[in-house]
Amino acid sequence: RAVKINTGIGAVTVPGNMLSETVLADAETFSLTIATADKSTLPPTLQLQIGDRPVIELGLKIGGERVSWHNEDAPVTVRIPYRPTKEELADPEHITVWYIDGEGNVAAVPSGRYDPVTGTVTFSTTHFSKYAVVYVTKTFADLERVPWAKKQIEVLASKGIVKGLSETEYAPQEYITRGDFLYSLVRALGLTADFAENYADVKENDYYYREICIAKKFGITKGTGNNRFSPEASISRQDMMVLAEKALRLAKSLEAKGSPADLEKFADKSLIADYAVDSIASLVKEGLIVGSEGKVNPLGNTTRAEAAALLYRIYNSYSY
């Protein structure tokens, strides 16, 4: 079972499978530490980006010796007390968390977010290191084309959930690929797992490699046949919704079970494939899919802006 540890610096909730039975059997004692990190050891540019915000360091000792901990099957939840500035409170969705490696390089932690109810920044991690609270306002030069999705894209990009085609281009009206969508879906839901199997057309150096392998292990996707995933192919709206519904069920976040009756309001409901009816109906019942002009457009390809709008609703509808 999970154990919660509270300190003045923060709170850590560890799952029962954090350490293997072998480690527990051999260790006389083990201790988890959460400490304020020394910012002076960080690169100067990083110190400026962090400012006065907290930086913590998580550690583990077994038998009195500090050890490295990494377990993709046992994410740990961390809460850090945080009082946002007046400017941050004006748009708190951009409060997030960075993982800092031993060389001072950073990576966004997708689960990092501010919780106004508890007055904390919360995130989950599968490895111990340094973590910083940051305020990130990522944007792209081409978002004015989709004002209805601009905020959603900016928030998700600031948290490392979606990627642009470059630092300045998001291409919101282009079709999203299967690899891009699954990458963002797995990250939005904070899904983690150790895995051994892969698809033949997904290479280890592809940026979406980890996320697609996690989705395969959990059965979110079965690929396109012959152990292939076709990551660079576009994805239809109904396939996007099927993947989202499966992932939400896996995360135990979606309880609504829709029926064909939930699709009656859409003029093009007859175009929905049989395999997608229940998934789309469930997302409609949950309020995650609303359609456009009385249609759900199941056969149309999904644009990068449309995908971001759904991912944003998913990210903000559930707590992980």
PDB file of C-alpha atoms in Angstrom:
ATOM      1  CA  ARG A   1       0.000   0.000   0.000  1.00  0.00           C
ATOM      2  CA  ALA A   2       1.043   3.619  -0.472  1.00  0.00           C
ATOM      3  CA  VAL A   3       2.832   5.466   2.326  1.00  0.00           C
ATOM      4  CA  LYS A   4       2.789   9.267   2.703  1.00  0.00           C
ATOM      5  CA  ILE A   5       5.764  11.060   4.247  1.00  0.00           C
ATOM      6  CA  ASN A   6       5.331  14.699   5.326  1.00  0.00           C
ATOM      7  CA  THR A   7       8.149  17.178   5.951  1.00  0.00           C
ATOM      8  CA  GLY A   8       8.390  20.941   6.105  1.00  0.00           C
ATOM      9  CA  ILE A   9       9.923  20.938   2.631  1.00  0.00           C
ATOM     10  CA  GLY A  10       7.289  18.776   0.998  1.00  0.00           C
ATOM     11  CA  ALA A  11       5.299  15.561   1.058  1.00  0.00           C
ATOM     12  CA  VAL A  12       6.105  12.338  -0.768  1.00  0.00           C
ATOM     13  CA  THR A  13       3.691   9.479  -1.394  1.00  0.00           C
ATOM     14  CA  VAL A  14       5.441   6.222  -2.267  1.00  0.00           C
ATOM     15  CA  PRO A  15       3.678   3.133  -3.652  1.00  0.00           C
ATOM     16  CA  GLY A  16       4.056  -0.271  -2.056  1.00  0.00           C
ATOM     17  CA  ASN A  17       6.078  -1.570  -5.006  1.00  0.00           C
ATOM     18  CA  MET A  18       8.657   1.222  -4.936  1.00  0.00           C
ATOM     19  CA  LEU A  19      11.358  -1.257  -3.863  1.00  0.00           C
ATOM     20  CA  SER A  20      11.560  -4.872  -4.946  1.00  0.00           C
ATOM     21  CA  GLU A  21      10.976  -7.668  -2.447  1.00  0.00           C
ATOM     22  CA  THR A  22      14.620  -8.689  -2.865  1.00  0.00           C
ATOM     23  CA  VAL A  23      15.857  -5.231  -1.863  1.00  0.00           C
ATOM     24  CA  LEU A  24      13.479  -5.084   1.090  1.00  0.00           C
ATOM     25  CA  ALA A  25      14.555  -8.532   2.274  1.00  0.00           C
ATOM     26  CA  ASP A  26      18.264  -7.660   2.148  1.00  0.00           C
ATOM     27  CA  ALA A  27      18.025  -4.156   3.637  1.00  0.00           C
ATOM     28  CA  GLU A  28      18.017  -3.682   7.389  1.00  0.00           C
ATOM     29  CA  THR A  29      16.931  -0.072   6.991  1.00  0.00           C
ATOM     30  CA  PHE A  30      16.059   2.319   4.218  1.00  0.00           C
ATOM     31  CA  SER A  31      15.267   6.024   4.298  1.00  0.00           C
ATOM     32  CA  LEU A  32      13.848   8.520   1.848  1.00  0.00           C
ATOM     33  CA  THR A  33      15.050  12.123   1.939  1.00  0.00           C
ATOM     34  CA  ILE A  34      13.570  15.330   0.581  1.00  0.00           C
ATOM     35  CA  ALA A  35      15.867  18.318   0.963  1.00  0.00           C
ATOM     36  CA  THR A  36      16.279  21.861  -0.304  1.00  0.00           C
ATOM     37  CA  ALA A  37      18.857  21.740  -3.093  1.00  0.00           C
ATOM     38  CA  ASP A  38      21.812  24.113  -3.306  1.00  0.00           C
ATOM     39  CA  LYS A  39      20.982  26.421  -6.221  1.00  0.00           C
ATOM     40  CA  SER A  40      24.545  27.749  -6.359  1.00  0.00           C
ATOM     41  CA  THR A  41      25.654  24.456  -7.922  1.00  0.00           C
ATOM     42  CA  LEU A  42      23.349  24.984 -10.902  1.00  0.00           C
ATOM     43  CA  PRO A  43      24.387  26.746 -14.142  1.00  0.00           C
ATOM     44  CA  PRO A  44      23.950  30.549 -13.892  1.00  0.00           C
ATOM     45  CA  THR A  45      21.324  30.681 -16.659  1.00  0.00           C
ATOM     46  CA  LEU A  46      19.291  28.022 -14.881  1.00  0.00           C
ATOM     47  CA  GLN A  47      19.527  29.905 -11.597  1.00  0.00           C
ATOM     48  CA  LEU A  48      18.048  32.959 -13.338  1.00  0.00           C
ATOM     49  CA  GLN A  49      15.199  30.932 -14.832  1.00  0.00           C
ATOM     50  CA  ILE A  50      14.303  29.417 -11.467  1.00  0.00           C
ATOM     51  CA  GLY A  51      14.667  32.626  -9.482  1.00  0.00           C
ATOM     52  CA  ASP A  52      13.295  32.419  -5.935  1.00  0.00           C
ATOM     53  CA  ARG A  53      11.230  29.316  -6.616  1.00  0.00           C
ATOM     54  CA  PRO A  54      12.019  26.121  -4.686  1.00  0.00           C
ATOM     55  CA  VAL A  55      14.425  23.429  -5.851  1.00  0.00           C
ATOM     56  CA  ILE A  56      14.303  20.105  -4.023  1.00  0.00           C
ATOM     57  CA  GLU A  57      16.436  16.989  -4.091  1.00  0.00           C
ATOM     58  CA  LEU A  58      14.953  13.545  -3.540  1.00  0.00           C
ATOM     59  CA  GLY A  59      17.206  10.757  -2.307  1.00  0.00           C
ATOM     60  CA  LEU A  60      17.167   7.183  -1.045  1.00  0.00           C
ATOM     61  CA  LYS A  61      19.456   5.420   1.412  1.00  0.00           C
ATOM     62  CA  ILE A  62      19.505   1.665   1.920  1.00  0.00           C
ATOM     63  CA  GLY A  63      21.485   0.340   4.852  1.00  0.00           C
ATOM     64  CA  GLY A  64      22.868   3.835   5.402  1.00  0.00           C
ATOM     65  CA  GLU A  65      24.275   4.144   1.862  1.00  0.00           C
ATOM     66  CA  ARG A  66      22.890   6.514  -0.750  1.00  0.00           C
ATOM     67  CA  VAL A  67      21.627   4.622  -3.795  1.00  0.00           C
ATOM     68  CA  SER A  68      20.158   5.544  -7.150  1.00  0.00           C
ATOM     69  CA  TRP A  69      16.451   4.785  -7.481  1.00  0.00           C
ATOM     70  CA  HIS A  70      14.548   4.389 -10.747  1.00  0.00           C
ATOM     71  CA  ASN A  71      11.370   2.332 -11.117  1.00  0.00           C
ATOM     72  CA  GLU A  72       9.091   2.986 -14.089  1.00  0.00           C
ATOM     73  CA  ASP A  73       6.422   0.754 -12.552  1.00  0.00           C
ATOM     74  CA  ALA A  74       6.212   2.711  -9.286  1.00  0.00           C
ATOM     75  CA  PRO A  75       5.765   6.485  -9.748  1.00  0.00           C
ATOM     76  CA  VAL A  76       6.181   8.560  -6.595  1.00  0.00           C
ATOM     77  CA  THR A  77       3.955  11.603  -6.006  1.00  0.00           C
ATOM     78  CA  VAL A  78       5.535  14.777  -4.613  1.00  0.00           C
ATOM     79  CA  ARG A  79       3.890  17.927  -3.221  1.00  0.00           C
ATOM     80  CA  ILE A  80       5.873  21.106  -2.573  1.00  0.00           C
ATOM     81  CA  PRO A  81       4.336  24.064  -0.696  1.00  0.00           C
ATOM     82  CA  TYR A  82       4.314  27.044  -3.045  1.00  0.00           C
ATOM     83  CA  ARG A  83       2.934  30.577  -2.990  1.00  0.00           C
ATOM     84  CA  PRO A  84       2.670  31.930  -6.551  1.00  0.00           C
ATOM     85  CA  THR A  85       3.434  35.539  -7.340  1.00  0.00           C
ATOM     86  CA  LYS A  86       0.646  37.894  -8.371  1.00  0.00           C
ATOM     87  CA  GLU A  87       1.791  37.572 -11.980  1.00  0.00           C
ATOM     88  CA  GLU A  88       1.780  33.762 -11.802  1.00  0.00           C
ATOM     89  CA  LEU A  89      -1.693  33.670 -10.280  1.00  0.00           C
ATOM     90  CA  ALA A  90      -2.968  35.534 -13.334  1.00  0.00           C
ATOM     91  CA  ASP A  91      -2.194  32.405 -15.386  1.00  0.00           C
ATOM     92  CA  PRO A  92      -1.270  29.582 -12.975  1.00  0.00           C
ATOM     93  CA  GLU A  93      -1.440  26.825 -15.585  1.00  0.00           C
ATOM     94  CA  HIS A  94       2.091  27.749 -16.606  1.00  0.00           C
ATOM     95  CA  ILE A  95       3.464  26.827 -13.179  1.00  0.00           C
ATOM     96  CA  THR A  96       5.229  23.537 -13.749  1.00  0.00           C
ATOM     97  CA  VAL A  97       8.245  21.424 -12.768  1.00  0.00           C
ATOM     98  CA  TRP A  98      11.642  20.715 -14.304  1.00  0.00           C
ATOM     99  CA  TYR A  99      13.801  17.670 -13.690  1.00  0.00           C
ATOM    100  CA  ILE A 100      17.472  18.683 -13.380  1.00  0.00           C
ATOM    101  CA  ASP A 101      20.106  16.065 -14.192  1.00  0.00           C
ATOM    102  CA  GLY A 102      23.656  15.894 -12.851  1.00  0.00           C
ATOM    103  CA  GLU A 103      24.969  18.096 -15.674  1.00  0.00           C
ATOM    104  CA  GLY A 104      22.438  20.863 -15.103  1.00  0.00           C
ATOM    105  CA  ASN A 105      20.292  19.919 -18.093  1.00  0.00           C
ATOM    106  CA  VAL A 106      16.536  20.200 -17.623  1.00  0.00           C
ATOM    107  CA  ALA A 107      13.472  18.333 -18.842  1.00  0.00           C
ATOM    108  CA  ALA A 108       9.843  19.270 -18.294  1.00  0.00           C
ATOM    109  CA  VAL A 109       7.858  17.008 -15.968  1.00  0.00           C
ATOM    110  CA  PRO A 110       4.419  16.762 -17.653  1.00  0.00           C
ATOM    111  CA  SER A 111       2.563  16.050 -14.410  1.00  0.00           C
ATOM    112  CA  GLY A 112       3.884  19.203 -12.742  1.00  0.00           C
ATOM    113  CA  ARG A 113       1.068  21.603 -11.860  1.00  0.00           C
ATOM    114  CA  TYR A 114      -0.095  24.041  -9.209  1.00  0.00           C
ATOM    115  CA  ASP A 115      -2.941  22.928  -6.938  1.00  0.00           C
ATOM    116  CA  PRO A 116      -4.708  26.029  -5.549  1.00  0.00           C
ATOM    117  CA  VAL A 117      -6.726  23.944  -3.080  1.00  0.00           C
ATOM    118  CA  THR A 118      -3.653  22.674  -1.212  1.00  0.00           C
ATOM    119  CA  GLY A 119      -1.314  25.545  -2.089  1.00  0.00           C
ATOM    120  CA  THR A 120       1.235  23.122  -3.475  1.00  0.00           C
ATOM    121  CA  VAL A 121       2.970  22.219  -6.695  1.00  0.00           C
ATOM    122  CA  THR A 122       2.484  18.522  -7.331  1.00  0.00           C
ATOM    123  CA  PHE A 123       4.164  16.091  -9.702  1.00  0.00           C
ATOM    124  CA  SER A 124       5.006  12.422 -10.079  1.00  0.00           C
ATOM    125  CA  THR A 125       8.374  10.875 -10.868  1.00  0.00           C
ATOM    126  CA  THR A 126       9.923   7.459 -11.347  1.00  0.00           C
ATOM    127  CA  HIS A 127      13.461   8.478 -10.398  1.00  0.00           C
ATOM    128  CA  PHE A 128      15.068  10.587  -7.683  1.00  0.00           C
ATOM    129  CA  SER A 129      17.083  13.694  -8.509  1.00  0.00           C
ATOM    130  CA  LYS A 130      16.726  17.477  -8.323  1.00  0.00           C
ATOM    131  CA  TYR A 131      13.400  19.086  -9.241  1.00  0.00           C
ATOM    132  CA  ALA A 132      12.581  22.779  -9.589  1.00  0.00           C
ATOM    133  CA  VAL A 133       9.331  24.726  -9.612  1.00  0.00           C
ATOM    134  CA  VAL A 134       9.345  26.974 -12.683  1.00  0.00           C
ATOM    135  CA  TYR A 135       7.053  29.289 -14.617  1.00  0.00           C
ATOM    136  CA  VAL A 136       7.163  28.569 -18.344  1.00  0.00           C
ATOM    137  CA  THR A 137       5.357  30.476 -21.101  1.00  0.00           C
ATOM    138  CA  LYS A 138       6.106  28.581 -24.292  1.00  0.00           C
ATOM    139  CA  THR A 139       4.475  29.829 -27.482  1.00  0.00           C
ATOM    140  CA  PHE A 140       4.813  29.543 -31.254  1.00  0.00           C
ATOM    141  CA  ALA A 141       4.703  32.160 -34.003  1.00  0.00           C
ATOM    142  CA  ASP A 142       1.884  30.494 -35.955  1.00  0.00           C
ATOM    143  CA  LEU A 143      -0.787  30.126 -33.269  1.00  0.00           C
ATOM    144  CA  GLU A 144      -2.749  33.215 -34.333  1.00  0.00           C
ATOM    145  CA  ARG A 145      -4.294  30.999 -37.017  1.00  0.00           C
ATOM    146  CA  VAL A 146      -6.131  29.021 -34.331  1.00  0.00           C
ATOM    147  CA  PRO A 147      -7.170  31.454 -31.572  1.00  0.00           C
ATOM    148  CA  TRP A 148      -9.568  28.821 -30.185  1.00  0.00           C
ATOM    149  CA  ALA A 149      -6.626  26.477 -29.450  1.00  0.00           C
ATOM    150  CA  LYS A 150      -3.823  28.961 -28.712  1.00  0.00           C
ATOM    151  CA  LYS A 151      -3.988  28.771 -24.918  1.00  0.00           C
ATOM    152  CA  GLN A 152      -4.318  24.986 -24.908  1.00  0.00           C
ATOM    153  CA  ILE A 153      -1.253  24.539 -27.108  1.00  0.00           C
ATOM    154  CA  GLU A 154       0.813  26.990 -25.056  1.00  0.00           C
ATOM    155  CA  VAL A 155      -0.013  25.306 -21.742  1.00  0.00           C
ATOM    156  CA  LEU A 156       0.687  21.802 -23.042  1.00  0.00           C
ATOM    157  CA  ALA A 157       3.935  22.885 -24.698  1.00  0.00           C
ATOM    158  CA  SER A 158       5.079  24.602 -21.493  1.00  0.00           C
ATOM    159  CA  LYS A 159       4.613  21.299 -19.659  1.00  0.00           C
ATOM    160  CA  GLY A 160       6.380  19.199 -22.281  1.00  0.00           C
ATOM    161  CA  ILE A 161       3.219  17.391 -23.362  1.00  0.00           C
ATOM    162  CA  VAL A 162       3.160  18.556 -26.992  1.00  0.00           C
ATOM    163  CA  LYS A 163       6.060  19.400 -29.284  1.00  0.00           C
ATOM    164  CA  GLY A 164       6.314  21.912 -32.087  1.00  0.00           C
ATOM    165  CA  LEU A 165       7.855  21.182 -35.461  1.00  0.00           C
ATOM    166  CA  SER A 166      10.533  23.656 -34.379  1.00  0.00           C
ATOM    167  CA  GLU A 167      11.061  26.145 -31.580  1.00  0.00           C
ATOM    168  CA  THR A 168       8.877  28.692 -33.387  1.00  0.00           C
ATOM    169  CA  GLU A 169       6.508  26.583 -35.524  1.00  0.00           C
ATOM    170  CA  TYR A 170       3.662  24.425 -34.248  1.00  0.00           C
ATOM    171  CA  ALA A 171       1.762  23.968 -37.548  1.00  0.00           C
ATOM    172  CA  PRO A 172      -1.648  23.815 -35.831  1.00  0.00           C
ATOM    173  CA  GLN A 173      -3.620  23.174 -39.016  1.00  0.00           C
ATOM    174  CA  GLU A 174      -1.478  20.291 -40.228  1.00  0.00           C
ATOM    175  CA  TYR A 175      -2.583  16.750 -39.496  1.00  0.00           C
ATOM    176  CA  ILE A 176      -1.099  15.186 -36.388  1.00  0.00           C
ATOM    177  CA  THR A 177       0.725  11.882 -36.799  1.00  0.00           C
ATOM    178  CA  ARG A 178      -0.077   8.709 -34.889  1.00  0.00           C
ATOM    179  CA  GLY A 179       3.302   8.910 -33.161  1.00  0.00           C
ATOM    180  CA  ASP A 180       2.825  12.524 -32.100  1.00  0.00           C
ATOM    181  CA  PHE A 181      -0.652  11.927 -30.706  1.00  0.00           C
ATOM    182  CA  LEU A 182       0.261   8.850 -28.685  1.00  0.00           C
ATOM    183  CA  TYR A 183       3.391  10.600 -27.382  1.00  0.00           C
ATOM    184  CA  SER A 184       1.278  13.471 -26.064  1.00  0.00           C
ATOM    185  CA  LEU A 185      -1.557  11.271 -24.770  1.00  0.00           C
ATOM    186  CA  VAL A 186       0.743   9.094 -22.647  1.00  0.00           C
ATOM    187  CA  ARG A 187       2.487  12.174 -21.255  1.00  0.00           C
ATOM    188  CA  ALA A 188      -0.780  14.011 -20.537  1.00  0.00           C
ATOM    189  CA  LEU A 189      -1.974  11.056 -18.461  1.00  0.00           C
ATOM    190  CA  GLY A 190       1.362  10.534 -16.724  1.00  0.00           C
ATOM    191  CA  LEU A 191       1.509   6.861 -17.736  1.00  0.00           C
ATOM    192  CA  THR A 192       4.777   5.088 -16.921  1.00  0.00           C
ATOM    193  CA  ALA A 193       5.935   1.472 -17.164  1.00  0.00           C
ATOM    194  CA  ASP A 194       8.985  -0.669 -17.685  1.00  0.00           C
ATOM    195  CA  PHE A 195       8.768  -2.341 -21.094  1.00  0.00           C
ATOM    196  CA  ALA A 196      10.585  -4.887 -23.234  1.00  0.00           C
ATOM    197  CA  GLU A 197       8.644  -4.955 -26.517  1.00  0.00           C
ATOM    198  CA  ASN A 198       8.554  -2.471 -29.361  1.00  0.00           C
ATOM    199  CA  TYR A 199       7.136  -2.038 -32.856  1.00  0.00           C
ATOM    200  CA  ALA A 200       9.383  -2.783 -35.831  1.00  0.00           C
ATOM    201  CA  ASP A 201       8.957   0.727 -37.263  1.00  0.00           C
ATOM    202  CA  VAL A 202       9.597   2.635 -34.030  1.00  0.00           C
ATOM    203  CA  LYS A 203      13.292   3.252 -33.439  1.00  0.00           C
ATOM    204  CA  GLU A 204      14.911   3.648 -30.043  1.00  0.00           C
ATOM    205  CA  ASN A 205      16.141   7.139 -30.926  1.00  0.00           C
ATOM    206  CA  ASP A 206      12.667   8.363 -31.959  1.00  0.00           C
ATOM    207  CA  TYR A 207      11.430  10.926 -29.445  1.00  0.00           C
ATOM    208  CA  TYR A 208       8.123   9.051 -29.116  1.00  0.00           C
ATOM    209  CA  TYR A 209       9.805   5.641 -28.585  1.00  0.00           C
ATOM    210  CA  ARG A 210       9.185   5.455 -24.827  1.00  0.00           C
ATOM    211  CA  GLU A 211       5.569   6.579 -24.973  1.00  0.00           C
ATOM    212  CA  ILE A 212       4.604   4.222 -27.810  1.00  0.00           C
ATOM    213  CA  CYS A 213       6.246   1.280 -26.032  1.00  0.00           C
ATOM    214  CA  ILE A 214       4.322   2.121 -22.845  1.00  0.00           C
ATOM    215  CA  ALA A 215       1.074   2.279 -24.827  1.00  0.00           C
ATOM    216  CA  LYS A 216       1.835  -1.092 -26.423  1.00  0.00           C
ATOM    217  CA  LYS A 217       2.560  -2.727 -23.084  1.00  0.00           C
ATOM    218  CA  PHE A 218      -0.726  -1.519 -21.611  1.00  0.00           C
ATOM    219  CA  GLY A 219      -2.736  -2.519 -24.675  1.00  0.00           C
ATOM    220  CA  ILE A 220      -3.802   1.026 -25.520  1.00  0.00           C
ATOM    221  CA  THR A 221      -2.795   0.315 -29.116  1.00  0.00           C
ATOM    222  CA  LYS A 222      -2.314  -2.899 -31.071  1.00  0.00           C
ATOM    223  CA  GLY A 223      -0.596  -1.139 -33.953  1.00  0.00           C
ATOM    224  CA  THR A 224      -1.522  -1.392 -37.626  1.00  0.00           C
ATOM    225  CA  GLY A 225      -0.566  -5.043 -38.153  1.00  0.00           C
ATOM    226  CA  ASN A 226       2.610  -7.105 -38.586  1.00  0.00           C
ATOM    227  CA  ASN A 227       4.107  -5.538 -35.452  1.00  0.00           C
ATOM    228  CA  ARG A 228       4.051  -2.097 -37.027  1.00  0.00           C
ATOM    229  CA  PHE A 229       2.624   1.146 -35.640  1.00  0.00           C
ATOM    230  CA  SER A 230       2.934   3.519 -38.645  1.00  0.00           C
ATOM    231  CA  PRO A 231       3.975   6.446 -36.411  1.00  0.00           C
ATOM    232  CA  GLU A 232       4.290   8.954 -39.255  1.00  0.00           C
ATOM    233  CA  ALA A 233       0.811   8.305 -40.673  1.00  0.00           C
ATOM    234  CA  SER A 234      -2.017  10.718 -39.922  1.00  0.00           C
ATOM    235  CA  ILE A 235      -4.750   9.640 -37.497  1.00  0.00           C
ATOM    236  CA  SER A 236      -8.499   9.869 -38.002  1.00  0.00           C
ATOM    237  CA  ARG A 237     -10.631  11.590 -35.409  1.00  0.00           C
ATOM    238  CA  GLN A 238     -12.374   8.351 -34.472  1.00  0.00           C
ATOM    239  CA  ASP A 239      -9.054   6.536 -33.994  1.00  0.00           C
ATOM    240  CA  MET A 240      -7.800   9.423 -31.869  1.00  0.00           C
ATOM    241  CA  MET A 241     -10.884   9.109 -29.676  1.00  0.00           C
ATOM    242  CA  VAL A 242     -10.543   5.326 -29.372  1.00  0.00           C
ATOM    243  CA  LEU A 243      -6.935   5.676 -28.179  1.00  0.00           C
ATOM    244  CA  ALA A 244      -7.921   8.418 -25.729  1.00  0.00           C
ATOM    245  CA  GLU A 245     -10.790   6.366 -24.283  1.00  0.00           C
ATOM    246  CA  LYS A 246      -8.605   3.274 -23.849  1.00  0.00           C
ATOM    247  CA  ALA A 247      -5.878   5.300 -22.141  1.00  0.00           C
ATOM    248  CA  LEU A 248      -8.375   6.972 -19.812  1.00  0.00           C
ATOM    249  CA  ARG A 249      -9.874   3.628 -18.827  1.00  0.00           C
ATOM    250  CA  LEU A 250      -6.388   2.340 -18.084  1.00  0.00           C
ATOM    251  CA  ALA A 251      -5.625   5.334 -15.895  1.00  0.00           C
ATOM    252  CA  LYS A 252      -8.866   4.576 -14.001  1.00  0.00           C
ATOM    253  CA  SER A 253      -9.972   8.105 -14.723  1.00  0.00           C
ATOM    254  CA  LEU A 254     -12.920   7.493 -17.033  1.00  0.00           C
ATOM    255  CA  GLU A 255     -15.974   5.953 -15.399  1.00  0.00           C
ATOM    256  CA  ALA A 256     -18.650   7.064 -17.836  1.00  0.00           C
ATOM    257  CA  LYS A 257     -19.856   4.378 -20.238  1.00  0.00           C
ATOM    258  CA  GLY A 258     -21.594   5.815 -23.230  1.00  0.00           C
ATOM    259  CA  SER A 259     -24.132   4.226 -25.552  1.00  0.00           C
ATOM    260  CA  PRO A 260     -25.337   4.926 -29.099  1.00  0.00           C
ATOM    261  CA  ALA A 261     -27.988   7.192 -27.572  1.00  0.00           C
ATOM    262  CA  ASP A 262     -25.235   9.657 -26.611  1.00  0.00           C
ATOM    263  CA  LEU A 263     -24.416  10.068 -30.309  1.00  0.00           C
ATOM    264  CA  GLU A 264     -27.945  10.884 -31.490  1.00  0.00           C
ATOM    265  CA  LYS A 265     -27.220  14.620 -31.579  1.00  0.00           C
ATOM    266  CA  PHE A 266     -24.573  14.222 -34.287  1.00  0.00           C
ATOM    267  CA  ALA A 267     -25.805  14.323 -37.886  1.00  0.00           C
ATOM    268  CA  ASP A 268     -22.930  12.115 -39.071  1.00  0.00           C
ATOM    269  CA  LYS A 269     -23.224   9.421 -36.402  1.00  0.00           C
ATOM    270  CA  SER A 270     -23.809   6.769 -39.082  1.00  0.00           C
ATOM    271  CA  LEU A 271     -20.240   7.287 -40.319  1.00  0.00           C
ATOM    272  CA  ILE A 272     -18.727   6.122 -37.024  1.00  0.00           C
ATOM    273  CA  ALA A 273     -17.142   2.675 -37.337  1.00  0.00           C
ATOM    274  CA  ASP A 274     -18.591  -0.052 -35.129  1.00  0.00           C
ATOM    275  CA  TYR A 275     -15.306  -0.421 -33.216  1.00  0.00           C
ATOM    276  CA  ALA A 276     -15.353   3.277 -32.284  1.00  0.00           C
ATOM    277  CA  VAL A 277     -18.990   3.755 -31.234  1.00  0.00           C
ATOM    278  CA  ASP A 278     -18.613   2.926 -27.542  1.00  0.00           C
ATOM    279  CA  SER A 279     -15.370   4.905 -27.167  1.00  0.00           C
ATOM    280  CA  ILE A 280     -16.724   8.045 -28.806  1.00  0.00           C
ATOM    281  CA  ALA A 281     -20.018   7.775 -26.924  1.00  0.00           C
ATOM    282  CA  SER A 282     -18.146   7.532 -23.618  1.00  0.00           C
ATOM    283  CA  LEU A 283     -16.049  10.625 -24.365  1.00  0.00           C
ATOM    284  CA  VAL A 284     -19.175  12.532 -25.404  1.00  0.00           C
ATOM    285  CA  LYS A 285     -20.962  11.504 -22.211  1.00  0.00           C
ATOM    286  CA  GLU A 286     -17.936  12.614 -20.193  1.00  0.00           C
ATOM    287  CA  GLY A 287     -17.947  16.013 -21.935  1.00  0.00           C
ATOM    288  CA  LEU A 288     -14.544  15.552 -23.551  1.00  0.00           C
ATOM    289  CA  ILE A 289     -15.946  15.559 -27.092  1.00  0.00           C
ATOM    290  CA  VAL A 290     -18.538  18.144 -28.133  1.00  0.00           C
ATOM    291  CA  GLY A 291     -18.303  18.055 -31.925  1.00  0.00           C
ATOM    292  CA  SER A 292     -18.608  20.998 -34.292  1.00  0.00           C
ATOM    293  CA  GLU A 293     -21.741  22.270 -36.044  1.00  0.00           C
ATOM    294  CA  GLY A 294     -23.658  19.171 -35.009  1.00  0.00           C
ATOM    295  CA  LYS A 295     -21.071  16.758 -36.368  1.00  0.00           C
ATOM    296  CA  VAL A 296     -18.307  14.625 -34.846  1.00  0.00           C
ATOM    297  CA  ASN A 297     -16.448  14.119 -38.181  1.00  0.00           C
ATOM    298  CA  PRO A 298     -15.183  10.602 -37.347  1.00  0.00           C
ATOM    299  CA  LEU A 299     -13.487   9.930 -40.687  1.00  0.00           C
ATOM    300  CA  GLY A 300     -11.650  13.232 -40.951  1.00  0.00           C
ATOM    301  CA  ASN A 301      -7.985  13.423 -40.084  1.00  0.00           C
ATOM    302  CA  THR A 302      -7.088  15.144 -36.820  1.00  0.00           C
ATOM    303  CA  THR A 303      -5.271  18.463 -36.924  1.00  0.00           C
ATOM    304  CA  ARG A 304      -2.564  19.274 -34.420  1.00  0.00           C
ATOM    305  CA  ALA A 305      -4.783  22.000 -32.948  1.00  0.00           C
ATOM    306  CA  GLU A 306      -7.761  19.636 -32.555  1.00  0.00           C
ATOM    307  CA  ALA A 307      -5.577  17.058 -30.828  1.00  0.00           C
ATOM    308  CA  ALA A 308      -4.226  19.698 -28.445  1.00  0.00           C
ATOM    309  CA  ALA A 309      -7.754  20.816 -27.547  1.00  0.00           C
ATOM    310  CA  LEU A 310      -8.726  17.262 -26.559  1.00  0.00           C
ATOM    311  CA  LEU A 311      -5.464  16.647 -24.691  1.00  0.00           C
ATOM    312  CA  TYR A 312      -5.924  19.895 -22.762  1.00  0.00           C
ATOM    313  CA  ARG A 313      -9.413  18.863 -21.673  1.00  0.00           C
ATOM    314  CA  ILE A 314      -8.096  15.465 -20.604  1.00  0.00           C
ATOM    315  CA  TYR A 315      -5.180  16.990 -18.683  1.00  0.00           C
ATOM    316  CA  ASN A 316      -7.400  19.421 -16.811  1.00  0.00           C
ATOM    317  CA  SER A 317     -10.285  17.042 -16.151  1.00  0.00           C
ATOM    318  CA  TYR A 318      -8.307  14.570 -14.086  1.00  0.00           C
ATOM    319  CA  SER A 319      -5.724  14.678 -11.305  1.00  0.00           C
ATOM    320  CA  TYR A 320      -2.876  12.194 -11.254  1.00  0.00           C
TER     321      TYR A 320
END
